[in-house]
Tab-separated table of C-alpha atoms and ligand atoms in Angstrom:
chain	number	residue	atom	x	y	z
A	1	UNK	CA	53.665	18.689	11.321
A	2	UNK	CA	54.173	15.028	9.687
A	3	UNK	CA	54.930	13.348	13.163
A	4	UNK	CA	52.361	14.710	15.693
A	5	UNK	CA	50.076	12.679	16.905
A	6	UNK	CA	46.424	11.782	16.118
A	7	UNK	CA	43.933	10.377	18.509
A	8	UNK	CA	44.717	11.861	22.158
A	9	UNK	CA	40.851	12.488	23.180
A	10	UNK	CA	39.798	9.234	22.629
A	11	UNK	CA	42.725	7.434	24.329
A	12	UNK	CA	44.082	9.242	27.159
A	13	UNK	CA	41.446	8.609	29.568
A	14	UNK	CA	42.058	4.566	29.315
A	15	UNK	CA	44.312	2.790	31.504
A	16	UNK	CA	47.783	1.514	30.236
A	17	UNK	CA	46.623	-2.152	29.463
A	18	UNK	CA	43.534	-0.954	27.468
A	19	UNK	CA	45.643	1.430	26.000
A	20	UNK	CA	48.101	-1.624	24.869
A	21	UNK	CA	45.549	-3.623	23.290
A	22	UNK	CA	43.600	-0.381	21.235
A	23	UNK	CA	45.912	2.836	21.043
A	24	UNK	CA	46.661	3.899	17.782
A	25	UNK	CA	44.721	1.385	15.310
A	26	UNK	CA	41.576	2.406	14.590
A	27	UNK	CA	42.934	5.251	12.083
A	28	UNK	CA	44.858	2.644	9.996
A	29	UNK	CA	42.040	-0.390	9.872
A	30	UNK	CA	40.574	-0.777	6.248
A	31	UNK	CA	37.787	-2.910	5.005
A	32	UNK	CA	36.170	-3.270	8.199
A	33	UNK	CA	39.293	-5.063	9.432
A	34	UNK	CA	39.555	-5.239	13.442
A	35	UNK	CA	43.475	-5.531	12.744
A	36	UNK	CA	45.914	-3.039	11.614
A	37	UNK	CA	46.854	-4.332	7.873
A	38	UNK	CA	50.567	-4.450	6.607
A	39	UNK	CA	50.690	-1.602	3.886
A	40	UNK	CA	53.919	-3.031	1.569
A	41	UNK	CA	53.387	-0.440	-1.093
A	42	UNK	CA	56.377	1.556	-1.090
A	43	UNK	CA	55.116	4.601	-3.053
A	44	UNK	CA	51.448	6.566	-3.218
A	45	UNK	CA	49.215	7.562	-5.755
A	46	UNK	CA	47.247	10.952	-6.319
A	47	UNK	CA	44.558	11.806	-8.079
A	48	UNK	CA	46.266	15.688	-8.980
A	49	UNK	CA	49.317	17.130	-8.719
A	50	UNK	CA	48.004	19.874	-6.254
A	51	UNK	CA	47.089	17.334	-3.535
A	52	UNK	CA	50.490	15.287	-4.245
A	53	UNK	CA	52.216	18.519	-3.508
A	54	UNK	CA	50.358	19.400	-0.242
A	55	UNK	CA	50.870	15.536	0.759
A	56	UNK	CA	54.346	15.615	0.184
A	57	UNK	CA	55.156	18.811	1.941
A	58	UNK	CA	53.064	17.798	4.910
A	59	UNK	CA	50.247	20.090	4.542
A	60	UNK	CA	47.612	17.371	4.454
A	61	UNK	CA	47.883	13.752	5.831
A	62	UNK	CA	48.876	11.117	3.611
A	63	UNK	CA	51.904	9.026	2.264
A	64	UNK	CA	54.644	9.731	-0.314
A	65	UNK	CA	57.195	6.822	0.308
A	66	UNK	CA	57.785	4.311	2.869
A	67	UNK	CA	61.203	5.581	3.679
A	68	UNK	CA	59.362	8.772	4.851
A	69	UNK	CA	56.326	6.849	6.328
A	70	UNK	CA	53.953	4.205	6.206
A	71	UNK	CA	50.301	3.578	7.554
A	72	UNK	CA	51.318	0.141	9.243
A	73	UNK	CA	54.699	1.910	11.199
A	74	UNK	CA	52.419	5.042	11.791
A	75	UNK	CA	50.106	2.970	13.799
A	76	UNK	CA	52.879	1.219	16.013
A	77	UNK	CA	54.180	5.056	16.255
A	78	UNK	CA	50.601	6.043	17.551
A	79	UNK	CA	50.624	2.980	20.264
A	80	UNK	CA	53.860	3.885	21.865
A	81	UNK	CA	53.302	7.530	21.689
A	82	UNK	CA	50.098	7.037	23.226
A	83	UNK	CA	51.548	4.561	26.216
A	84	UNK	CA	54.576	6.983	26.833
A	85	UNK	CA	52.221	10.053	26.730
A	86	UNK	CA	54.319	11.955	24.011
A	87	UNK	CA	53.245	14.189	21.602
A	88	UNK	CA	55.143	12.397	18.693
A	89	UNK	CA	56.997	9.182	18.046
A	90	UNK	CA	59.104	7.942	15.083
A	91	UNK	CA	59.998	4.185	14.641
A	92	UNK	CA	63.402	2.871	13.847
A	93	UNK	CA	64.756	-0.468	12.006
A	94	UNK	CA	66.386	-1.211	15.365
A	95	UNK	CA	66.909	0.019	19.024
A	96	UNK	CA	70.524	0.757	18.023
A	97	UNK	CA	69.080	3.088	15.000
A	98	UNK	CA	66.610	4.578	17.067
A	99	UNK	CA	69.449	5.442	19.722
A	100	UNK	CA	72.112	6.826	17.461
A	101	UNK	CA	69.623	8.682	15.202
A	102	UNK	CA	68.551	10.557	18.093
A	103	UNK	CA	71.951	11.231	19.299
A	104	UNK	CA	72.851	12.392	15.778
A	105	UNK	CA	70.173	14.464	14.982
A	106	UNK	CA	70.932	16.970	17.957
A	107	UNK	CA	74.742	16.641	18.641
A	108	UNK	CA	77.714	19.093	16.573
A	109	UNK	CA	81.170	18.950	16.775
A	110	UNK	CA	82.394	20.721	20.005
A	111	UNK	CA	79.073	19.850	21.881
A	112	UNK	CA	79.416	17.749	25.141
A	113	UNK	CA	77.569	14.407	26.193
A	114	UNK	CA	76.998	13.608	29.837
A	115	UNK	CA	76.222	9.809	30.669
A	116	UNK	CA	76.500	6.927	32.744
A	117	UNK	CA	78.996	3.795	32.667
A	118	UNK	CA	76.637	1.153	32.526
A	119	UNK	CA	74.696	2.108	29.304
A	120	UNK	CA	73.717	-0.605	26.801
A	121	UNK	CA	76.783	-1.991	25.259
A	122	UNK	CA	76.059	-0.477	21.812
A	123	UNK	CA	75.518	2.824	23.231
A	124	UNK	CA	78.531	2.772	25.007
A	125	UNK	CA	80.206	2.140	21.723
A	126	UNK	CA	78.591	5.455	20.463
A	127	UNK	CA	79.921	6.976	23.158
A	128	UNK	CA	83.437	5.860	23.285
A	129	UNK	CA	84.249	5.705	19.480
A	130	UNK	CA	81.987	7.496	17.039
A	131	UNK	CA	81.124	10.458	18.856
A	132	UNK	CA	84.598	11.307	19.711
A	133	UNK	CA	85.333	10.976	15.664
A	134	UNK	CA	82.809	14.038	15.201
A	135	UNK	CA	84.736	15.809	17.984
A	136	UNK	CA	82.043	15.144	20.432
A	137	UNK	CA	83.126	15.055	24.170
A	138	UNK	CA	81.360	12.791	26.240
A	139	UNK	CA	81.686	12.154	30.123
A	140	UNK	CA	80.657	9.014	31.269
A	141	UNK	CA	79.940	8.944	35.249
A	142	UNK	CA	79.603	6.019	37.860
A	143	UNK	CA	75.729	4.859	37.557
A	144	UNK	CA	74.113	5.620	40.579
A	145	UNK	CA	76.459	8.665	42.056
A	146	UNK	CA	74.075	11.152	41.344
A	147	UNK	CA	76.167	14.156	42.958
A	148	UNK	CA	78.962	13.192	40.557
A	149	UNK	CA	76.628	13.487	37.465
A	150	UNK	CA	75.078	16.828	38.730
A	151	UNK	CA	78.833	18.195	39.038
A	152	UNK	CA	79.407	17.187	35.708
A	153	UNK	CA	75.847	18.526	34.279
A	154	UNK	CA	76.875	21.509	35.765
A	155	UNK	CA	79.795	22.245	33.718
A	156	UNK	CA	77.766	22.304	30.849
A	157	UNK	CA	76.461	19.957	28.055
A	158	UNK	CA	74.061	19.165	25.006
A	159	UNK	CA	72.817	16.262	26.104
A	160	UNK	CA	72.194	14.124	29.445
A	161	UNK	CA	71.751	10.394	28.269
A	162	UNK	CA	70.418	8.079	30.856
A	163	UNK	CA	69.215	4.251	30.950
A	164	UNK	CA	67.246	3.057	34.344
A	165	UNK	CA	67.350	0.280	35.278
A	166	UNK	CA	70.959	-0.884	33.877
A	167	UNK	CA	72.057	-4.086	31.958
A	168	UNK	CA	72.912	-6.167	33.440
A	169	UNK	CA	73.463	-4.831	37.213
A	170	UNK	CA	70.078	-3.408	37.329
A	171	UNK	CA	71.163	-0.092	38.526
A	172	UNK	CA	68.746	2.851	39.150
A	173	UNK	CA	69.023	6.428	38.576
A	174	UNK	CA	66.898	9.118	39.920
A	175	UNK	CA	65.874	10.584	36.569
A	176	UNK	CA	63.709	13.296	37.563
A	177	UNK	CA	66.539	14.699	39.884
A	178	UNK	CA	69.044	14.422	37.167
A	179	UNK	CA	66.631	15.929	34.567
A	180	UNK	CA	65.922	19.081	36.508
A	181	UNK	CA	70.036	19.553	36.509
A	182	UNK	CA	69.935	19.287	33.114
A	183	UNK	CA	67.266	21.684	32.297
A	184	UNK	CA	69.031	23.993	34.562
A	185	UNK	CA	71.798	23.915	31.896
A	186	UNK	CA	69.694	24.199	29.061
A	187	UNK	CA	70.772	20.265	27.954
A	188	UNK	CA	68.313	17.657	26.429
A	189	UNK	CA	67.279	14.799	28.041
A	190	UNK	CA	67.361	11.253	26.532
A	191	UNK	CA	66.428	7.709	28.454
A	192	UNK	CA	66.774	4.965	27.355
A	193	UNK	CA	63.237	3.135	28.675
A	194	UNK	CA	64.093	-0.316	27.013
A	195	UNK	CA	64.452	-2.196	30.498
A	196	UNK	CA	61.516	-0.602	32.411
A	197	UNK	CA	58.898	-0.518	29.520
A	198	UNK	CA	56.141	2.294	29.464
A	199	UNK	CA	54.276	-0.095	31.530
A	200	UNK	CA	56.596	0.470	34.407
A	201	UNK	CA	58.035	3.897	33.936
A	202	UNK	CA	56.952	7.059	31.894
A	203	UNK	CA	60.067	9.321	31.780
A	204	UNK	CA	58.338	12.080	30.284
A	205	UNK	CA	56.515	12.445	33.268
A	206	UNK	CA	59.850	12.732	34.834
A	207	UNK	CA	61.201	15.514	32.931
A	208	UNK	CA	62.672	13.864	29.959
A	209	UNK	CA	62.615	15.322	26.452
A	210	UNK	CA	63.175	11.997	24.554
A	211	UNK	CA	62.479	8.365	25.361
A	212	UNK	CA	64.034	5.360	23.697
A	213	UNK	CA	62.796	2.068	23.116
A	214	UNK	CA	64.519	-1.002	21.694
A	215	UNK	CA	61.243	-2.573	20.307
A	216	UNK	CA	63.081	-5.672	20.211
A	217	UNK	CA	62.598	-6.736	23.677
A	218	UNK	CA	59.513	-6.223	25.796
A	219	UNK	CA	57.317	-4.202	23.558
A	220	UNK	CA	57.428	-6.849	20.761
A	221	UNK	CA	57.940	-9.510	23.415
A	222	UNK	CA	58.340	-12.568	21.123
A	223	UNK	CA	62.234	-12.330	20.264
A	224	UNK	CA	61.153	-12.613	16.392
A	225	UNK	CA	61.812	-8.652	15.217
A	226	UNK	CA	64.049	-6.072	15.487
A	227	UNK	CA	62.599	-2.437	16.103
A	228	UNK	CA	63.171	0.995	17.576
A	229	UNK	CA	61.189	3.923	18.713
A	230	UNK	CA	61.961	7.441	19.879
A	231	UNK	CA	59.229	9.861	21.521
A	232	UNK	CA	59.063	13.258	22.582
A	233	UNK	CA	57.734	16.776	21.889
A	234	UNK	CA	56.411	17.337	18.261
A	235	UNK	CA	59.048	20.153	17.687
A	236	UNK	CA	62.002	17.777	18.833
A	237	UNK	CA	60.614	14.700	17.001
A	238	UNK	CA	60.225	16.920	13.555
A	239	UNK	CA	63.743	17.034	13.784
A	240	UNK	CA	64.097	13.017	14.644
A	241	UNK	CA	61.786	12.453	11.855
A	242	UNK	CA	63.973	14.351	8.882
A	243	UNK	CA	66.805	12.724	10.129
A	244	UNK	CA	65.163	9.254	9.809
A	245	UNK	CA	63.779	9.951	6.327
A	246	UNK	CA	67.112	10.929	4.940
A	247	UNK	CA	69.467	8.695	6.718
A	248	UNK	CA	67.233	5.996	6.102
A	249	UNK	CA	67.128	3.735	9.031
A	250	UNK	CA	63.055	3.284	8.869
A	251	UNK	CA	61.222	0.042	10.183
A	252	UNK	CA	59.935	-2.477	7.604
A	253	UNK	CA	55.868	-2.778	7.579
A	254	UNK	CA	56.119	-6.542	8.627
A	255	UNK	CA	58.371	-5.836	11.348
A	256	UNK	CA	55.912	-2.915	12.671
A	257	UNK	CA	53.057	-5.294	12.324
A	258	UNK	CA	54.567	-7.876	14.380
A	259	UNK	CA	55.381	-5.057	17.158
A	260	UNK	CA	51.943	-4.022	17.258
A	261	UNK	CA	50.712	-7.704	17.680
A	262	UNK	CA	53.551	-8.205	20.498
A	263	UNK	CA	52.308	-4.791	22.370
A	264	UNK	CA	48.369	-6.075	22.718
A	265	UNK	CA	49.650	-8.010	25.670
A	266	UNK	CA	52.671	-6.065	26.641
A	267	UNK	CA	50.937	-5.295	30.172
A	268	UNK	CA	49.994	-8.690	30.883
A	269	UNK	CA	53.713	-10.046	29.981
A	270	UNK	CA	55.177	-7.299	31.644
A	271	UNK	CA	53.348	-8.004	35.168
A	272	UNK	CA	53.627	-11.542	35.008
A	273	UNK	CA	57.468	-11.097	34.306
A	274	UNK	CA	57.771	-8.806	37.123
A	275	UNK	CA	56.099	-10.813	39.900
A	276	UNK	CA	57.965	-14.210	38.619
A	277	UNK	CA	61.233	-11.945	38.853
A	278	UNK	CA	60.260	-10.908	42.294
A	279	UNK	CA	59.549	-14.382	43.481
A	280	UNK	CA	62.882	-15.393	41.555
A	281	UNK	CA	64.990	-12.930	43.323
A	282	UNK	CA	63.681	-13.898	46.754
A	283	UNK	CA	64.409	-17.236	45.935
A	284	UNK	CA	67.678	-16.763	44.671
A	285	UNK	CA	68.710	-14.555	47.809
A	286	UNK	CA	68.277	-17.673	50.027
A	287	UNK	CA	70.488	-20.048	48.025
A	288	UNK	CA	73.926	-20.577	49.555
A	289	UNK	CA	75.828	-20.488	46.143
A	290	UNK	CA	74.405	-17.150	44.941
A	291	UNK	CA	76.561	-14.112	46.316
A	292	UNK	CA	74.424	-11.412	45.080
A	293	UNK	CA	70.903	-10.981	43.780
A	294	UNK	CA	70.453	-7.449	41.679
A	295	UNK	CA	66.943	-6.561	41.239
A	296	UNK	CA	65.386	-3.216	42.101
A	297	UNK	CA	62.364	-4.199	43.801
A	298	UNK	CA	64.170	-6.002	46.804
A	299	UNK	CA	64.641	-3.617	49.608
A	300	UNK	CA	68.472	-4.329	49.807
A	301	UNK	CA	68.475	-3.017	46.571
A	302	UNK	CA	71.094	0.535	47.032
A	303	UNK	CA	68.407	2.244	45.172
A	304	UNK	CA	65.083	0.705	46.257
A	305	UNK	CA	63.796	3.535	47.345
A	306	UNK	CA	64.186	5.391	43.950
A	307	UNK	CA	62.689	2.402	41.828
A	308	UNK	CA	59.704	2.591	44.318
A	309	UNK	CA	59.390	6.230	43.672
A	310	UNK	CA	59.668	6.322	39.939
A	311	UNK	CA	58.273	2.803	38.766
A	312	UNK	CA	54.735	1.222	38.415
A	313	UNK	CA	56.677	-2.253	38.775
A	314	UNK	CA	60.294	-3.539	39.346
A	315	UNK	CA	60.397	-5.444	35.913
A	316	UNK	CA	61.346	-8.750	34.214
A	317	UNK	CA	64.967	-8.766	34.521
A	318	UNK	CA	67.302	-9.567	37.192
A	319	UNK	CA	71.170	-10.448	37.420
A	320	UNK	CA	72.981	-12.900	40.250
A	321	UNK	CA	76.552	-13.425	40.984
A	322	UNK	CA	77.260	-17.220	41.607
A	323	UNK	CA	79.859	-18.272	43.646
A	324	UNK	CA	82.535	-20.443	41.707
A	325	UNK	CA	82.147	-17.859	38.997
A	326	UNK	CA	82.211	-18.892	35.137
A	327	UNK	CA	82.841	-22.424	36.465
A	328	UNK	CA	79.672	-22.224	38.308
A	329	UNK	CA	77.689	-20.790	35.126
A	330	UNK	CA	78.887	-23.381	32.835
A	331	UNK	CA	77.234	-26.045	34.934
A	332	UNK	CA	74.383	-24.375	35.637
A	333	UNK	CA	73.152	-23.268	32.046
A	334	UNK	CA	73.097	-26.942	29.952
A	335	UNK	CA	70.964	-27.973	33.346
A	336	UNK	CA	67.947	-25.507	32.703
A	337	UNK	CA	65.108	-26.543	31.121
A	338	UNK	CA	63.041	-23.587	30.571
A	339	UNK	CA	65.475	-21.872	29.282
A	340	UNK	CA	67.135	-19.972	26.321
A	341	UNK	CA	70.997	-19.237	26.335
A	342	UNK	CA	70.954	-16.045	24.699
A	343	UNK	CA	71.781	-12.655	24.045
A	344	UNK	CA	68.348	-11.033	24.267
A	345	UNK	CA	66.047	-10.078	26.642
A	346	UNK	CA	62.336	-9.451	27.447
A	347	UNK	CA	60.725	-12.376	25.713
A	348	UNK	CA	57.838	-14.450	26.663
A	349	UNK	CA	60.677	-17.286	27.325
A	350	UNK	CA	63.258	-17.184	30.165
A	351	UNK	CA	66.283	-15.998	28.726
A	352	UNK	CA	69.779	-16.737	30.874
A	353	UNK	CA	73.073	-14.918	29.753
A	354	UNK	CA	76.413	-14.142	31.381
A	355	UNK	CA	77.524	-10.672	31.049
A	356	UNK	CA	80.865	-12.148	29.478
A	357	UNK	CA	78.812	-13.735	26.446
A	358	UNK	CA	76.269	-10.954	26.064
A	359	UNK	CA	75.995	-7.208	27.221
A	360	UNK	CA	80.089	-7.279	27.988
A	361	UNK	CA	81.104	-9.698	25.251
A	362	UNK	CA	83.272	-6.883	23.797
A	363	UNK	CA	85.023	-5.847	27.213
A	364	UNK	CA	88.360	-7.525	27.943
A	365	UNK	CA	88.287	-9.100	31.699
A	366	UNK	CA	90.099	-5.567	32.940
A	367	UNK	CA	87.384	-3.430	31.668
A	368	UNK	CA	84.846	-5.873	33.198
A	369	UNK	CA	86.677	-5.439	36.506
A	370	UNK	CA	86.805	-1.822	36.304
A	371	UNK	CA	82.802	-1.736	35.821
A	372	UNK	CA	82.182	-4.217	38.542
A	373	UNK	CA	81.135	-7.057	36.295
A	374	UNK	CA	81.989	-10.204	37.904
A	375	UNK	CA	82.687	-13.433	35.845
A	376	UNK	CA	79.995	-14.877	37.912
A	377	UNK	CA	77.422	-12.533	36.371
A	378	UNK	CA	74.351	-13.903	35.133
A	379	UNK	CA	71.513	-12.147	33.742
A	380	UNK	CA	68.125	-13.696	33.807
A	381	UNK	CA	65.179	-12.175	31.953
A	382	UNK	CA	62.187	-13.870	33.054
A	383	UNK	CA	59.448	-14.766	30.760
A	384	UNK	CA	55.437	-15.775	31.409
A	385	UNK	CA	55.830	-19.313	32.218
A	386	UNK	CA	54.695	-20.269	35.814
A	387	UNK	CA	56.673	-19.070	38.813
A	388	UNK	CA	56.781	-22.021	40.237
A	389	UNK	CA	58.329	-23.920	37.160
A	390	UNK	CA	60.889	-21.530	36.825
A	391	UNK	CA	61.993	-21.600	40.525
A	392	UNK	CA	61.761	-25.562	40.675
A	393	UNK	CA	64.061	-25.609	37.162
A	394	UNK	CA	66.627	-22.830	39.079
A	395	UNK	CA	66.417	-25.323	42.120
A	396	UNK	CA	67.299	-28.543	40.481
A	397	UNK	CA	69.925	-26.972	37.945
A	398	UNK	CA	71.522	-25.247	41.231
A	399	UNK	CA	71.163	-28.338	43.062
A	400	UNK	CA	73.769	-30.241	40.519
A	401	UNK	CA	76.150	-27.252	40.295
A	402	UNK	CA	76.203	-27.653	43.980
A	403	UNK	CA	77.433	-31.272	43.730
A	404	UNK	CA	80.033	-30.335	41.370
A	405	UNK	CA	81.526	-27.315	43.072
A	406	UNK	CA	81.356	-28.171	46.675
A	407	UNK	CA	85.030	-26.921	47.330
A	408	UNK	CA	84.473	-23.253	45.626
A	409	UNK	CA	81.172	-23.084	47.974
A	410	UNK	CA	83.268	-23.890	51.071
A	411	UNK	CA	85.302	-21.261	50.265
A	412	UNK	CA	83.092	-18.523	50.457
B	1	LIG	C1	68.724	-4.334	22.867
B	1	LIG	C2	68.977	-3.037	23.657
B	1	LIG	C3	69.158	-1.838	22.779
B	1	LIG	C4	69.329	-2.133	21.358
B	1	LIG	O1	68.207	-2.472	20.791
B	1	LIG	P1	68.407	-3.244	19.271
B	1	LIG	O2	67.096	-3.505	18.605
B	1	LIG	O3	69.199	-4.681	19.078
B	1	LIG	O4	69.389	-2.492	18.277
B	1	LIG	C5	69.124	-0.769	23.245
B	1	LIG	N1	69.193	-0.562	24.857
B	1	LIG	C6	68.879	-1.535	25.475
B	1	LIG	C7	68.613	-1.027	26.919
B	1	LIG	C8	68.581	-2.672	25.263
B	1	LIG	O5	68.341	-3.606	25.868
């Protein structure tokens, strides 16, 4: 097995923060260095042909060619594997490469996928554009309507694909409940765990087969590298590995190094971000200019109970609907001081993005309406700044919007 994990005995006993720092690294350090090196050599040298053959066939540990595997990339894979409690993990050149590779590894013409309407924009395009091209039928259910999703699963499917919390409305799906329904019809369950991170949610414990991350977001945490990871059982991951080695969406060793470095502070960042997100959500709930606050940590969230049960924390992302819609967002964004206005999330800096220019930029106004995406919807990816400064920043910017838009506010 070329994908199987290495060091379970040492690391599985540690808590998640300790694992974030130490897991997956020792095996790959050289020359007494305290950090995993970036191994750039594309190919590897052998003493004799028999050894070469054994490594190439996966009979002996070792490396052949960087599209197949690389020590720096392997170290990252081990770290994510141990954080998610999986048997094996495979890294990809982006989150979308991880998602598409996982899907294309297992889907064949004639198969059926059940998923939800609120998946990540790129994933949604795979479901609506690319899978139908190869005669894979996709049924997208209303996110959060568990009865509807269960009924669709019961009709039979090859893959159940879920994301929780969703982007950008932070809807929550009961993963354990739906995984059980999927197992009853022999379906594979895939979950995009990007928003939750392994700190806040471990889908494998909830009965999921494959867990997927865009490492571009929280895992790396510094908005300076693209990457993706899939993890699951050794048996399934062997197939995903084979798909990657041939189709070639391998992660670059430099990128792997940056993600490893970012992941050493994953638990600190995610805990700080969740604490600030909760405080900001509570603050925004009280502001007259805010119509809706979406955050699974709020008791008013329709699926707060499910989130409390299946998550260890509620995450660093919230979204709000501003009264005054896009006009209000246009006034607000330039006034924010501690803010990147960008189509990204999960970084150390706070990032603001309207659905219209980020997650749902490719949708028409009508499509956004059908998905319940209001023109005033603004996603906030909370960074690691001090909470008080983030709230003060929002307060001054919202005060400015209110001076500019008193009429629309009175109308509400
Ligand atoms: C960003 C993101 C992706 C895609 O990841 P890339 O690294 O940009 O390809 C997939 N799922 C979710 C939830 C994301 O936020």
